[in-house]
Amino acid sequence: MDSNNELTYKQSVSKRHKAMGIGLGILSCLGGAFFLYITLGVSRASHWSIGLIPLYPALLFLLLGVGMFRNKQVSYTSVKRITKEGFYHYFLVPEQEKETEQLILYKKMTALYLGRVVEMVMRQDRLTKFFAHPLLVFRWEEDGVSHYRGVVLKQKEWPTALRHLPAGLPVYSTPYDLTQYPDDTLGDPLADAEYYRDSGERFPYPYELGYVKQKELPKYIPDEVAEKKKRCTRLREMMAGRLLGGWLVLNFLLAVLWMPSWKVVDELFVGPWPVVLIILTMILVGAVYARLPLGWRNMLLVGRHMLFVIAVYGGGGYLGYLLFSETPRHLDAVVNHSLLSFWSIPAAFLLSKFLYLLGVLMYAALLHSGFFKGKTKPRRNIDME
């Protein structure tokens, strides 16, 4: 805020942000290379199937690192200012030699909108929290087309912004979280905004600001997008169910026809293939579990898969014992292999959640540092026009 009480906001992607992104990309690739080294070492020392365990985090780190290098940020400087005359916006992209400067007078504006953007606050001593900031959006018409410009305020700056706003403009409010909407896409989430009051007098902000619960910030999802998302979710669940079901049927046949030929030592199957089957099963169910939230419904799903697995190996192994083997040690090995497979399912669930959480935390750290949007404070995406 300057001396004449104008509200000025500046944001940019600097060389420091680019260097930070490159550094984190290098660290991610080094982490992936480290896990690949472990994979190769374990595979050579024992068997390649054991090396599949550290292969998953290796791929996670490598994909994240490659994604950082492919994310080609463009240096820019954006200045937004609320004055007594109107809303000023300056935008500069040096690499593209693009520079725009615009002053939107209040007399040209047709409406004001109030919303919220959210900053994710990461703390060492507690869980991540969400901090809501006020978002003031200006609308005006040009050649019959509505245009929008938004500016994120600090909570204490709202009274100052009110003093600059002209009287007589309709003010609308929306409960949606507008953090991810650039100016040129604000028309969609603001289409259903409700009339709040006219400007020209002091009034409280219509929504809670500061620390809020994430569930109190609804996301705007167009009907067609929501329907497409539901279809994709149903298709993904159906494909995952069929893939896992087919894998279990295959394992049942292997337990009946192939397991009786496995070597048994100390009431355990020895050799690579028992381990390979367990690891592949863990990978399949882990891929299903990775994006599932922690809830009773999903805990029941894990329990159901545990019962399926022990039924497949126990039932198939016992049937194979009756048909093709009469060695008591084989039956003992079937029981032990079934129990190992049984407990591998919750282990796969916990491992998948840990790796998924690790990826989310790495992404959140990058987002919080301003890598993806070039920001150190909460700002919406900048339109490149």
Coordinates of C-alpha atoms in Angstrom, one line a residue:
M1 CA 0.0 0.0 0.0
D2 CA 1.5 3.4 -1.0
S3 CA 1.3 6.8 0.5
N4 CA -2.0 7.8 -1.2
N5 CA -3.7 4.6 0.0
E6 CA -3.7 3.0 -3.4
L7 CA -3.6 -0.7 -3.2
T8 CA -0.8 -2.1 -5.3
Y9 CA 0.1 -5.7 -6.0
K10 CA 3.1 -7.0 -7.9
Q11 CA 4.1 -10.5 -8.8
S12 CA 6.6 -12.1 -11.1
V13 CA 8.5 -15.2 -12.1
S14 CA 12.1 -14.3 -11.6
K15 CA 15.4 -16.1 -12.4
R16 CA 15.4 -17.2 -8.8
H17 CA 12.2 -19.2 -9.2
K18 CA 13.6 -20.8 -12.4
A19 CA 16.8 -21.7 -10.6
M20 CA 14.8 -23.2 -7.8
G21 CA 12.8 -25.3 -10.2
I22 CA 15.9 -26.5 -11.9
G23 CA 17.5 -27.4 -8.6
L24 CA 14.5 -29.3 -7.4
G25 CA 14.3 -31.1 -10.7
I26 CA 17.9 -32.1 -10.4
L27 CA 17.3 -33.4 -6.8
S28 CA 14.3 -35.4 -8.0
C29 CA 16.2 -37.0 -10.8
L30 CA 19.1 -37.8 -8.4
G31 CA 16.6 -39.3 -6.0
G32 CA 15.2 -41.4 -8.9
A33 CA 18.7 -42.5 -9.9
F34 CA 19.5 -43.5 -6.3
F35 CA 16.4 -45.7 -6.1
L36 CA 17.3 -47.2 -9.5
Y37 CA 20.8 -48.0 -8.2
I38 CA 19.1 -49.8 -5.3
T39 CA 16.9 -51.6 -7.7
L40 CA 19.8 -52.8 -9.8
G41 CA 21.8 -53.7 -6.7
V42 CA 19.0 -55.7 -5.1
S43 CA 18.2 -57.4 -8.4
R44 CA 21.9 -58.6 -8.8
A45 CA 22.2 -59.6 -5.2
S46 CA 19.1 -61.7 -5.0
H47 CA 16.5 -61.7 -7.8
W48 CA 15.1 -59.2 -10.2
S49 CA 11.6 -59.6 -8.6
I50 CA 12.9 -58.1 -5.3
G51 CA 14.1 -55.1 -7.2
L52 CA 10.6 -54.2 -8.2
I53 CA 10.0 -52.8 -4.7
P54 CA 12.3 -49.8 -4.9
L55 CA 11.4 -49.3 -8.6
Y56 CA 8.2 -47.6 -7.8
P57 CA 9.7 -44.6 -5.9
A58 CA 12.4 -44.5 -8.5
L59 CA 9.8 -43.9 -11.2
L60 CA 8.0 -41.4 -9.0
F61 CA 11.1 -39.2 -8.5
L62 CA 12.1 -39.5 -12.2
L63 CA 8.7 -38.5 -13.5
L64 CA 8.5 -35.6 -11.1
G65 CA 12.0 -34.4 -12.1
V66 CA 11.3 -34.7 -15.8
G67 CA 8.0 -32.8 -15.3
M68 CA 9.9 -29.9 -13.7
F69 CA 12.3 -29.7 -16.6
R70 CA 9.4 -29.8 -19.1
N71 CA 7.5 -27.0 -17.2
K72 CA 9.0 -24.1 -19.2
Q73 CA 8.2 -21.1 -17.2
V74 CA 8.1 -17.7 -18.8
S75 CA 9.5 -14.7 -16.9
Y76 CA 6.8 -12.1 -16.4
T77 CA 5.9 -9.1 -14.2
S78 CA 2.4 -8.2 -13.3
V79 CA 1.3 -5.1 -11.5
K80 CA -2.3 -4.5 -10.3
R81 CA -3.5 -1.3 -8.6
I82 CA -6.8 -0.2 -7.2
T83 CA -7.0 3.6 -7.4
K84 CA -9.7 6.3 -6.9
E85 CA -10.2 6.4 -10.7
G86 CA -10.3 2.7 -11.5
F87 CA -8.3 -0.5 -11.8
Y88 CA -4.9 -0.4 -13.3
H89 CA -3.1 -3.5 -14.8
Y90 CA 0.4 -3.7 -16.2
F91 CA 1.8 -6.9 -17.7
L92 CA 5.3 -7.5 -19.1
V93 CA 6.7 -10.7 -20.7
P94 CA 10.4 -9.8 -21.5
E95 CA 11.2 -13.0 -23.3
Q96 CA 8.3 -12.5 -25.8
E97 CA 8.6 -8.7 -25.9
K98 CA 5.0 -8.4 -24.8
E99 CA 3.9 -5.4 -22.7
T100 CA 0.4 -4.3 -22.0
E101 CA -0.9 -1.5 -19.8
Q102 CA -4.6 -0.9 -19.1
L103 CA -6.6 1.4 -16.9
I104 CA -10.3 0.4 -16.4
L105 CA -12.3 3.4 -15.2
Y106 CA -15.0 2.8 -12.6
K107 CA -17.6 4.5 -14.9
K108 CA -17.0 1.7 -17.5
M109 CA -17.6 -1.1 -15.0
T110 CA -20.9 -2.9 -14.8
A111 CA -20.5 -5.1 -11.7
L112 CA -18.3 -6.1 -8.8
Y113 CA -17.8 -9.7 -7.5
L114 CA -16.6 -10.9 -4.2
G115 CA -15.0 -14.4 -3.8
R116 CA -12.1 -16.1 -2.1
V117 CA -8.7 -17.6 -3.0
V118 CA -6.9 -20.0 -0.8
E119 CA -3.3 -20.2 0.4
M120 CA -2.1 -23.6 1.6
V121 CA -0.1 -23.0 4.8
M122 CA 2.4 -25.7 5.6
R123 CA 3.5 -25.9 9.2
Q124 CA 6.1 -28.1 10.9
D125 CA 4.2 -28.4 14.2
R126 CA 0.8 -29.1 12.9
L127 CA -1.2 -30.3 9.9
T128 CA -1.4 -28.2 6.7
K129 CA -4.1 -25.5 7.0
F130 CA -5.9 -23.3 4.4
F131 CA -6.0 -19.5 4.6
A132 CA -8.8 -17.7 2.7
H133 CA -8.1 -14.3 1.2
P134 CA -10.7 -11.9 -0.3
L135 CA -10.8 -11.7 -4.1
L136 CA -12.3 -8.5 -5.7
V137 CA -13.3 -8.9 -9.3
F138 CA -14.2 -6.1 -11.7
R139 CA -16.4 -6.6 -14.7
W140 CA -16.8 -4.3 -17.7
E141 CA -18.2 -4.5 -21.2
E142 CA -16.4 -4.0 -24.5
D143 CA -18.2 -4.5 -27.8
G144 CA -20.9 -6.5 -26.0
V145 CA -18.4 -8.9 -24.4
S146 CA -17.9 -9.1 -20.7
H147 CA -14.3 -8.9 -19.3
Y148 CA -13.1 -9.6 -15.9
R149 CA -10.1 -8.6 -13.8
G150 CA -9.5 -9.9 -10.3
V151 CA -7.1 -8.9 -7.5
V152 CA -6.4 -10.7 -4.3
L153 CA -6.5 -8.6 -1.2
K154 CA -5.2 -9.0 2.3
Q155 CA -7.9 -9.3 4.9
K156 CA -7.0 -6.0 6.5
E157 CA -7.1 -4.2 3.1
W158 CA -10.8 -4.8 2.5
P159 CA -11.9 -1.5 4.2
T160 CA -9.4 0.5 2.1
A161 CA -10.6 -1.1 -1.1
L162 CA -14.2 -0.2 -0.1
R163 CA -13.2 3.5 0.1
H164 CA -12.0 3.5 -3.5
L165 CA -15.1 1.7 -5.0
P166 CA -17.7 4.0 -6.6
A167 CA -21.3 4.0 -5.5
G168 CA -24.1 2.4 -7.4
L169 CA -22.4 -0.7 -8.8
P170 CA -24.1 -4.0 -8.1
V171 CA -22.0 -6.3 -6.0
Y172 CA -22.3 -10.1 -6.4
S173 CA -20.8 -12.8 -4.2
T174 CA -19.8 -16.4 -4.9
P175 CA -18.8 -19.1 -2.4
Y176 CA -16.6 -20.9 -4.9
D177 CA -12.8 -21.2 -4.4
L178 CA -11.5 -19.1 -7.4
T179 CA -7.8 -19.8 -6.7
Q180 CA -7.2 -21.7 -10.0
Y181 CA -9.2 -19.4 -12.3
P182 CA -7.3 -16.9 -14.4
D183 CA -9.1 -13.7 -15.3
D184 CA -10.2 -14.8 -18.8
T185 CA -12.1 -17.8 -17.3
L186 CA -13.9 -16.1 -14.4
G187 CA -17.1 -15.7 -16.4
D188 CA -18.0 -19.4 -15.8
P189 CA -17.8 -19.6 -12.0
L190 CA -19.2 -16.1 -11.6
A191 CA -22.3 -16.8 -13.8
D192 CA -24.2 -18.2 -10.8
A193 CA -23.1 -15.5 -8.3
E194 CA -25.8 -14.1 -6.1
Y195 CA -26.6 -10.4 -5.7
Y196 CA -25.2 -9.1 -2.4
R197 CA -25.9 -5.4 -2.4
D198 CA -24.9 -2.1 -4.1
S199 CA -21.5 -0.5 -3.6
G200 CA -21.2 2.9 -2.0
E201 CA -21.4 2.0 1.7
R202 CA -19.3 0.0 4.1
F203 CA -20.4 -3.6 4.5
P204 CA -18.8 -6.8 5.8
Y205 CA -17.2 -9.4 3.6
P206 CA -19.9 -12.0 2.8
Y207 CA -17.7 -15.0 3.6
E208 CA -15.4 -16.2 6.3
L209 CA -11.7 -15.3 5.8
G210 CA -8.5 -16.4 7.5
Y211 CA -8.1 -20.1 8.4
V212 CA -10.9 -22.2 7.0
K213 CA -11.6 -25.8 6.5
Q214 CA -11.2 -27.1 3.0
K215 CA -14.7 -28.6 2.9
E216 CA -16.1 -25.1 3.5
L217 CA -14.6 -24.0 0.1
P218 CA -16.7 -25.5 -2.6
K219 CA -15.1 -26.1 -6.0
Y220 CA -16.8 -24.9 -9.2
I221 CA -17.2 -27.8 -11.5
P222 CA -19.3 -27.3 -14.7
D223 CA -22.0 -29.9 -15.2
E224 CA -20.4 -31.4 -18.3
V225 CA -17.0 -31.6 -16.5
A226 CA -18.6 -33.2 -13.4
E227 CA -20.4 -35.8 -15.6
K228 CA -17.3 -36.5 -17.6
K229 CA -15.4 -37.0 -14.3
K230 CA -18.0 -39.4 -13.0
R231 CA -17.8 -41.4 -16.3
C232 CA -14.0 -41.5 -16.1
T233 CA -14.2 -42.6 -12.4
R234 CA -16.7 -45.4 -13.2
L235 CA -14.6 -46.5 -16.2
R236 CA -11.4 -46.5 -14.1
E237 CA -13.0 -48.5 -11.3
M238 CA -14.5 -51.0 -13.7
M239 CA -11.2 -51.5 -15.5
A240 CA -9.3 -51.8 -12.2
G241 CA -11.9 -54.3 -11.0
R242 CA -11.7 -56.4 -14.1
L243 CA -7.9 -56.3 -14.2
L244 CA -7.6 -57.3 -10.5
G245 CA -10.3 -60.0 -11.0
G246 CA -8.6 -61.4 -14.0
W247 CA -5.3 -61.5 -12.1
L248 CA -6.9 -63.3 -9.2
V249 CA -8.4 -65.9 -11.5
L250 CA -5.1 -66.4 -13.2
N251 CA -3.4 -66.8 -9.8
F252 CA -6.1 -69.4 -8.8
L253 CA -5.2 -71.4 -11.9
L254 CA -1.5 -71.1 -11.2
A255 CA -2.1 -72.2 -7.6
V256 CA -3.9 -75.3 -8.8
L257 CA -1.7 -76.3 -11.8
W258 CA 1.7 -74.8 -11.1
M259 CA 2.1 -74.4 -7.4
P260 CA 2.4 -78.1 -6.7
S261 CA 5.7 -78.1 -8.7
W262 CA 7.3 -75.4 -6.6
K263 CA 10.2 -76.4 -4.3
V264 CA 9.4 -76.4 -0.6
V265 CA 12.1 -75.8 2.1
D266 CA 11.1 -75.4 5.8
E267 CA 7.4 -75.2 5.0
L268 CA 8.0 -72.3 2.6
F269 CA 8.0 -72.1 -1.2
V270 CA 11.5 -71.1 -2.4
G271 CA 12.5 -69.6 -5.7
P272 CA 11.6 -66.3 -7.5
W273 CA 8.1 -67.0 -8.6
P274 CA 6.3 -67.0 -5.2
V275 CA 7.8 -63.6 -4.5
V276 CA 7.1 -62.3 -8.1
L277 CA 3.4 -63.2 -7.7
I278 CA 3.1 -61.4 -4.3
I279 CA 4.9 -58.3 -5.6
L280 CA 2.8 -58.1 -8.8
T281 CA -0.3 -58.4 -6.7
M282 CA 0.9 -55.7 -4.4
I283 CA 1.6 -53.4 -7.4
L284 CA -1.9 -54.0 -8.9
V285 CA -3.8 -53.4 -5.6
G286 CA -1.5 -50.5 -4.7
A287 CA -2.3 -48.8 -8.0
V288 CA -6.0 -49.1 -7.1
Y289 CA -5.5 -47.8 -3.5
A290 CA -3.2 -44.9 -4.3
R291 CA -5.9 -42.3 -4.8
L292 CA -8.5 -43.8 -2.5
P293 CA -9.2 -41.6 0.6
L294 CA -8.9 -43.1 4.1
G295 CA -12.4 -44.1 5.1
W296 CA -14.4 -47.1 6.4
R297 CA -15.7 -47.9 2.9
N298 CA -12.2 -48.2 1.5
M299 CA -11.0 -50.2 4.6
L300 CA -13.8 -52.6 3.8
L301 CA -12.5 -52.8 0.2
V302 CA -9.0 -53.7 1.6
G303 CA -10.5 -56.4 3.8
R304 CA -12.5 -57.8 0.9
H305 CA -9.3 -58.0 -1.2
M306 CA -7.5 -59.7 1.7
L307 CA -10.2 -62.4 1.8
F308 CA -10.1 -62.8 -2.0
V309 CA -6.3 -63.3 -2.0
I310 CA -6.3 -65.8 0.8
A311 CA -9.2 -67.7 -0.8
V312 CA -7.4 -67.7 -4.2
Y313 CA -4.1 -69.0 -2.9
G314 CA -5.5 -71.1 -0.1
G315 CA -8.3 -72.7 -2.1
G316 CA -6.3 -73.0 -5.3
G317 CA -3.3 -74.4 -3.4
Y318 CA -5.3 -76.9 -1.5
L319 CA -7.0 -78.1 -4.7
G320 CA -3.6 -78.4 -6.3
Y321 CA -2.4 -80.4 -3.3
L322 CA -5.4 -82.8 -3.6
L323 CA -4.9 -83.3 -7.3
F324 CA -1.2 -83.2 -7.9
S325 CA 0.6 -83.5 -4.6
E326 CA 0.4 -85.6 -1.5
T327 CA 3.3 -84.1 0.3
P328 CA 2.3 -82.6 3.7
R329 CA 5.1 -80.0 3.4
H330 CA 3.4 -78.7 0.3
L331 CA 0.1 -78.1 2.2
D332 CA 2.1 -76.3 5.0
A333 CA 3.8 -74.1 2.3
V334 CA 0.4 -73.3 0.8
V335 CA -0.9 -72.1 4.2
N336 CA 2.2 -69.9 4.7
H337 CA 2.1 -68.5 1.2
S338 CA -1.6 -67.7 1.6
L339 CA -0.9 -65.9 4.9
L340 CA 2.0 -63.9 3.3
S341 CA -0.3 -62.9 0.4
F342 CA -3.0 -62.1 2.9
W343 CA -0.9 -59.6 4.8
S344 CA 0.7 -58.2 1.7
I345 CA -2.6 -56.5 0.8
P346 CA -2.7 -54.0 3.8
A347 CA 1.1 -53.6 3.3
A348 CA 0.4 -52.6 -0.3
F349 CA -2.3 -50.2 0.9
L350 CA 0.0 -48.5 3.4
L351 CA 2.9 -48.4 0.9
S352 CA 0.8 -46.9 -1.8
K353 CA -0.6 -44.2 0.5
F354 CA 2.9 -43.3 1.7
L355 CA 4.2 -43.0 -1.9
Y356 CA 1.2 -41.1 -3.0
L357 CA 1.5 -38.8 0.0
L358 CA 5.1 -38.3 -0.8
G359 CA 4.3 -37.2 -4.3
V360 CA 1.6 -34.8 -3.0
L361 CA 3.9 -33.3 -0.4
M362 CA 6.6 -32.7 -3.1
Y363 CA 4.0 -31.1 -5.3
A364 CA 2.7 -29.0 -2.5
A365 CA 6.2 -27.8 -1.5
L366 CA 6.7 -26.7 -5.1
L367 CA 3.4 -25.0 -5.2
H368 CA 4.0 -23.3 -1.9
S369 CA 7.4 -22.1 -3.0
G370 CA 5.9 -20.4 -6.1
F371 CA 7.5 -22.7 -8.6
F372 CA 4.4 -23.4 -10.7
K373 CA 3.0 -19.9 -10.8
G374 CA 5.9 -17.8 -9.8
K375 CA 4.4 -16.6 -6.5
T376 CA 5.3 -16.4 -2.9
K377 CA 1.9 -15.3 -1.8
P378 CA -1.5 -16.6 -2.8
R379 CA -2.4 -15.4 -6.3
R380 CA -4.5 -16.8 -9.1
N381 CA -3.1 -17.8 -12.4
I382 CA -2.1 -14.9 -14.6
D383 CA -3.7 -14.6 -18.0
M384 CA -1.2 -14.3 -20.8
E385 CA -3.0 -11.9 -23.1

